[in-house]
Amino acid sequence: MNDCDRTALFSNGNGFVALNSPVKIQILDFLKGCSRSFDEIVKHTGKAKSTVSVHLNDLRSSGLVEEECDQEDKRRKTYYLKCEHMAHSQPPILKHYKNVLETLASPQLEKHGCFKCFFRAIQFGFDAHGINSDPIMRKIGRDIGISISSNFVSKDIEYLVQELAVFWKRYQMGTMYLANSEPLIIAVEKCFDYKLISTIGKNLCSFTEGIIEGTIVHSLNISCCVQEIECCGNGKDRCLFIVHFLNK
């Protein structure tokens, strides 16, 4: 299925809006996690400013996007999501869902671990049946991050990442480490079920995004947004998460 055939369903709080415009869907995907300026959106889409302006006006009218003045430059507008991506046309991930189900029925289950397979079966299953699992996986991850942060004592971001890395290793969730300080980028290698993941063509770690974000927000009492920028699901050898600090 190519992007031109893709249909996506979004919830704006008052109902659902179905979109089949590749540019509008591209804009909404780009706004996931943090607000973007008009120029950033133009650059990302590769479309003319007039075209992007029309699409943004349509998205605002549909209650999917809102604009605000940039705090550093009142003349510049930034745009952010007012919706959640609820569903989309059935993607090729159905094949990976079937692969996990086959693993559950094979001697390989002992090798991969039952609960690891269950986790991916649930995630892939939602996507394969047309429901985008990312928002709820991220929300659950964030709730978990807030809960486990009660075990951490660090009030410095770099030491907090070290504590979280110890937690990650202790519970066999992979190897976590600080990959970069400015901007802050956290890496995870050999995540707990990496052997189950082949190159799917999409980021898969919204759950981990939520855990990291919830841990930072609750431990340090600062606002941030965590976004996965590299993923094993996209053929990378590690997953990378960039931390965008808000109001900083």
PDB file of C-alpha atoms in Angstrom, residues 3-4 6-7 18-26 55:
ATOM      1  CA  ASP A   3       0.938   6.642   0.721  1.00  0.00           C
ATOM      2  CA  CYS A   4      -1.556   7.755  -1.935  1.00  0.00           C
ATOM      3  CA  ARG A   6      -3.584   5.492   2.765  1.00  0.00           C
ATOM      4  CA  THR A   7      -6.614   6.534   4.778  1.00  0.00           C
ATOM      5  CA  ALA A  18     -11.138  10.552   8.134  1.00  0.00           C
ATOM      6  CA  LEU A  19      -8.345  11.810   5.894  1.00  0.00           C
ATOM      7  CA  ASN A  20      -6.975  10.431   2.652  1.00  0.00           C
ATOM      8  CA  SER A  21      -4.821  13.434   1.742  1.00  0.00           C
ATOM      9  CA  PRO A  22      -1.154  12.330   1.788  1.00  0.00           C
ATOM     10  CA  VAL A  23       0.016  15.876   2.574  1.00  0.00           C
ATOM     11  CA  LYS A  24      -2.394  16.360   5.486  1.00  0.00           C
ATOM     12  CA  ILE A  25      -1.454  12.976   6.943  1.00  0.00           C
ATOM     13  CA  GLN A  26       2.234  13.819   6.477  1.00  0.00           C
ATOM     14  CA  HIS A  55      -3.730  22.259   4.273  1.00  0.00           C
TER      15      HIS A  55
END
